[in-house]
Structure formats: C-alpha cells, structure tokens
XYZ file of C-alpha atoms in Angstrom:
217
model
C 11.005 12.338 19.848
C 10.132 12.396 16.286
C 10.325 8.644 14.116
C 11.916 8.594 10.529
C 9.677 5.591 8.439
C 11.786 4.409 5.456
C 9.560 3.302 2.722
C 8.589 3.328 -0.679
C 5.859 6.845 -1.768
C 2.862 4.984 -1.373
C 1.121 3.885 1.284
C 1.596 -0.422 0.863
C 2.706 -1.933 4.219
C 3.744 1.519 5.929
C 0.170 2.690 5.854
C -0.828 0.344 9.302
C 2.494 2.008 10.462
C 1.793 6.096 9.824
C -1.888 5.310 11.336
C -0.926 4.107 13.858
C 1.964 6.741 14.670
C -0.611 9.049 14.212
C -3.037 7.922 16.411
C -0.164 7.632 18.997
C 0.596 11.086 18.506
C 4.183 10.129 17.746
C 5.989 12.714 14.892
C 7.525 11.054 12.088
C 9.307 12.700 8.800
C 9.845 9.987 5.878
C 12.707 9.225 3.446
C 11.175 7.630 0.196
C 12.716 5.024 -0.966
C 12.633 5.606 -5.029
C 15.898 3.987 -5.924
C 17.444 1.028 -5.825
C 21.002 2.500 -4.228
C 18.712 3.853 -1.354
C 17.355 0.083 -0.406
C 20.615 -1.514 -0.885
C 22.383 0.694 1.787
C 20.017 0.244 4.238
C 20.847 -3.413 4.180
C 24.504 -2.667 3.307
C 24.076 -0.465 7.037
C 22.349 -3.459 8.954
C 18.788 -2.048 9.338
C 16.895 -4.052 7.382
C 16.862 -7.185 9.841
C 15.090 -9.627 6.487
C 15.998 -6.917 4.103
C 12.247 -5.429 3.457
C 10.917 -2.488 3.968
C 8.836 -0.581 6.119
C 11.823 0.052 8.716
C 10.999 2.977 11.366
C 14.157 4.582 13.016
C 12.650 5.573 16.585
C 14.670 6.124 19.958
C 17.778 4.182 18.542
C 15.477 1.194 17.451
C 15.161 -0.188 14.286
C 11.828 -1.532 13.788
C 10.970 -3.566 11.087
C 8.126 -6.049 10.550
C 4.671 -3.693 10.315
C 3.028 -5.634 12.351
C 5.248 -5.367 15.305
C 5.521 -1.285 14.853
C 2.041 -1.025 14.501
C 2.069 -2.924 17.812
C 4.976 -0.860 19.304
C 3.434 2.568 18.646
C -0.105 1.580 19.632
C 1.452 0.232 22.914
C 2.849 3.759 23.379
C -0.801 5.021 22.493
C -2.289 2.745 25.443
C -4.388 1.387 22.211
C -3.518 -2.587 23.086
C -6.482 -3.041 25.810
C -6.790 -2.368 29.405
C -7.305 -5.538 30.869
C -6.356 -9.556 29.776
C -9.520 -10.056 27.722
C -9.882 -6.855 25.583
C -6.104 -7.438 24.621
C -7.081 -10.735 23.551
C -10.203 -9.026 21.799
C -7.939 -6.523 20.146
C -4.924 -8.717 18.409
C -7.749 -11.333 17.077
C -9.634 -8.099 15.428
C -6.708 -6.744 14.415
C -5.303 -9.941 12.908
C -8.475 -10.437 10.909
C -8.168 -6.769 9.291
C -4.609 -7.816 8.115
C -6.044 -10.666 6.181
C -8.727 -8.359 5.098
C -6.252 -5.365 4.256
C -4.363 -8.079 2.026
C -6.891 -8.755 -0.289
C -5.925 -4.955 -1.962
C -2.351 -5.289 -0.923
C -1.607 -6.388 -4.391
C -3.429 -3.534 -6.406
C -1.614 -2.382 -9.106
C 1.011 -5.230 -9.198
C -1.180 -7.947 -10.549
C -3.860 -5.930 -12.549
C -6.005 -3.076 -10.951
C -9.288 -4.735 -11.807
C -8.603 -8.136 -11.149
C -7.855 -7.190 -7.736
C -10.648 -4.866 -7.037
C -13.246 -7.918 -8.387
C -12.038 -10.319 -6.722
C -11.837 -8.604 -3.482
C -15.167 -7.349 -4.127
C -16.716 -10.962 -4.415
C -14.570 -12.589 -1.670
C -13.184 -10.495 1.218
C -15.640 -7.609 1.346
C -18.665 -10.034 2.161
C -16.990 -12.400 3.961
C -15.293 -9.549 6.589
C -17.455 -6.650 6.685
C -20.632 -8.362 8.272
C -18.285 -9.557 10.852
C -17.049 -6.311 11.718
C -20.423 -4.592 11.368
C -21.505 -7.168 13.344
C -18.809 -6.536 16.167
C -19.534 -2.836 16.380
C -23.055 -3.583 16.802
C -22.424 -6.076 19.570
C -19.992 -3.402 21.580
C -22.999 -1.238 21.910
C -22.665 1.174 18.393
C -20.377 3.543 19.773
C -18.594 3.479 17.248
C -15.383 1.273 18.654
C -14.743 -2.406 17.745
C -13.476 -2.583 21.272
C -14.450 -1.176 24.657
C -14.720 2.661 24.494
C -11.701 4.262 23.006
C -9.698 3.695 20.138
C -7.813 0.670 19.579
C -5.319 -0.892 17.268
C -8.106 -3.101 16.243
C -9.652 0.265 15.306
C -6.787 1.403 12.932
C -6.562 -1.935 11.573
C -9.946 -1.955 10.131
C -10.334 2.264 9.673
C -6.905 0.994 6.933
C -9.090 -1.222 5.110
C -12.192 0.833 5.067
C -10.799 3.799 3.606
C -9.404 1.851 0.703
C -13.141 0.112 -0.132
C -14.620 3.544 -0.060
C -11.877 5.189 -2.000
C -11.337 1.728 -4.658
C -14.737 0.609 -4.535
C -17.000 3.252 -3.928
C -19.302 4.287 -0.524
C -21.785 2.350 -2.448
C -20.279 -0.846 -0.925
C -20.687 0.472 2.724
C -24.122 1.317 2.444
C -25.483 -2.005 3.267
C -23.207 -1.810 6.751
C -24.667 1.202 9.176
C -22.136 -0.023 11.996
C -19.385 0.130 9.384
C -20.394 3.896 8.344
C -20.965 4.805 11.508
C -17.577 3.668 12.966
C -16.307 5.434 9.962
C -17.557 8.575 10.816
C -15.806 8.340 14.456
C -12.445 7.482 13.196
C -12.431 10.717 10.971
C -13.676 12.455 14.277
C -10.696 12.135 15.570
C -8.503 15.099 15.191
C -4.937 13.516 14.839
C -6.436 10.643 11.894
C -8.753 13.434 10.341
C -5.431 15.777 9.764
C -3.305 12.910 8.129
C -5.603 11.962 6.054
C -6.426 15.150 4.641
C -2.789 15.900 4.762
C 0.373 15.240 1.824
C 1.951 12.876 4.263
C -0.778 10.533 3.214
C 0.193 8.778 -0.197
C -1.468 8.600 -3.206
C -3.202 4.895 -4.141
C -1.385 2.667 -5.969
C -0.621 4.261 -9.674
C 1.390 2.621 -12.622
C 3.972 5.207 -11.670
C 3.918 3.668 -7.921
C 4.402 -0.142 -9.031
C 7.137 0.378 -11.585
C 8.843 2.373 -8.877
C 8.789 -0.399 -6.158
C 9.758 -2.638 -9.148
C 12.844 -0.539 -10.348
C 13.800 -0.900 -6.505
C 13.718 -4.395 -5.281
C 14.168 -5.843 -9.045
C-alpha cells in the first residue's frame, strides 16, 4: 500500500521520512503543502496531532513526529537490529545523526552562511570522527551497524549528503570510512533512484523559506 507524506517542497524534517520509506521499499506520492489554507485544514481535520508537519497518511494511520515514522517504516524494513544489543547500537547512532542533521536544519531561515560556518567549525568535527570512527570499528564494510542497512545508516547517509552537497566533498576527504560508507549507501538501488529522482527536493532556496514562512506565519 502506497503512503501519502504531507509536507512542505523541500526536504526539512520529511527528508529522514522519504529515506527511510525508500529504503523500506514502501511507495509514497506527496501533497506539498505551499499554502497556508492547506496546513490549516489538516489541523481543522484532526491529523496534525501538535499541529506540525511532516504527517504520513499510511494504512489508516496518521503518523506524525519524524522520528517515530522514520522508526515505523524502518521497522517495516527490518532496519531496527536483529538482536537486543544492535537495537540499542542503532537508536544511540541514530539519535546522534539527529543532533548532527540539526546543525543545517536551520539553513536558509537564519542566514545561509552563518549556518554553513558554524556547522562547519562545530558539528562536522565534533561528529564525523565519531562516525568514521564507528565504521572503522564494524570492520569497513561500509555499515555503521552489523552487516546490512540500518536506520542508523539513513540517519547519517541524511546528513552526509547535505555536507557534500553544502560544503563540498572537500570536507569528507579527511574521513575514508565516511566516503567509503558513502559509496555503499548510493549502491543501493532503491536510495540511488530517489536521489537521482524529482521526488527528491531541492536544498533550501529563498523561494523555499518564504514559502514555509507564508504557511505557518
């Protein structure tokens, strides 16, 4: 059964969702969200449990919260761990990619530069020789944990993408376990399609943030 994600067009706090989806191998169309009527009667209709977006329609759910869909699809993907202690191993990775992930989550809303410096002088050193170092310690193949693709995986794949594509490869090159990992994720057939597909959105643009504004203000 195919999903229906209701969010804004750009990837923000949906992109963790459609990665995951897509690793699942779960179908999903989207409605964009580009004016303020269309937000409003989603709450007005009771799906917006604390009135924000990402909200996925799915098998007469109504999931909101992208951490908890992320979690939802990748338990559908068997991507949550197969015993106690790589589940364990998983959440704690994938936590630390959604601190990671937020240092970029404001691009575009509070200065394109200012973000990108800051992140580049506080959460790219201080997470990316933790991850390379995790890689390295699960035996380079490529997998933060065990040997198949986890939600851990996604997690970090998100975050990666947007320092090579904001920052430059340039910033990977010190990291081999970092470059090599990404070069499995885009092995995969289902993550290599969407993201050389027009599902994926755009980065954040001007056009992007004054859109999201004329929405929710």
């Amino acid at each position: 059964m195919s999903a229906t994600l209701h969010y804004f067009d750009g990837r923000g706090k949906a992109e963790i969702v459609r990665l995951t989806m897509v690793a699942a191998n779960v179908p999903f169309s989207q409605e964009l969200i580009r004016e303020k009527k269309q937000f409003e009667d989603l709450k007005a209709q009771g799906k917006l449990l604390f009135g924000q977006l990402p909200l996925v329609e799915y098998e007469g759910q109504l999931l909101v919260q992208s951490g908890s869909t992320a979690r939802y699809f990748a338990r559908k993907g068997n991507m949550l761990g197969s015993n106690e202690e790589e589940k364990l191993k998983i959440d704690i990775l994938f936590e630390g990619t959604r601190d990671f992930n937020g240092a970029f989550m404001s691009y575009g809303f509070i200065g394109f530069k200012e973000v990108l410096d800051k992140a580049k002088t506080t959460a790219v050193p201080k997470y990316l020789p933790v991850y390379n170092s995790v890689l390295s310690k699960n035996g380079s193949n490529g997998y933060l944990v065990g040997s198949k693709l986890s939600l851990a995986d996604i997690g970090l794949l998100e975050v990666v993408l947007t320092i090579e594509e904001l920052l430059g490869e340039e910033e990977l090159k010190p990291y081999p376990e970092i470059q090599n990992f990404l070069k499995t994720m885009r092995s995969n057939e289902s993550i290599s399609k969407y993201l050389n597909s027009d599902k994926r959105p755009r980065k954040n643009d001007e056009k992007y943030v004054n859109e999201v504004k004329s929405v929710l203000y």
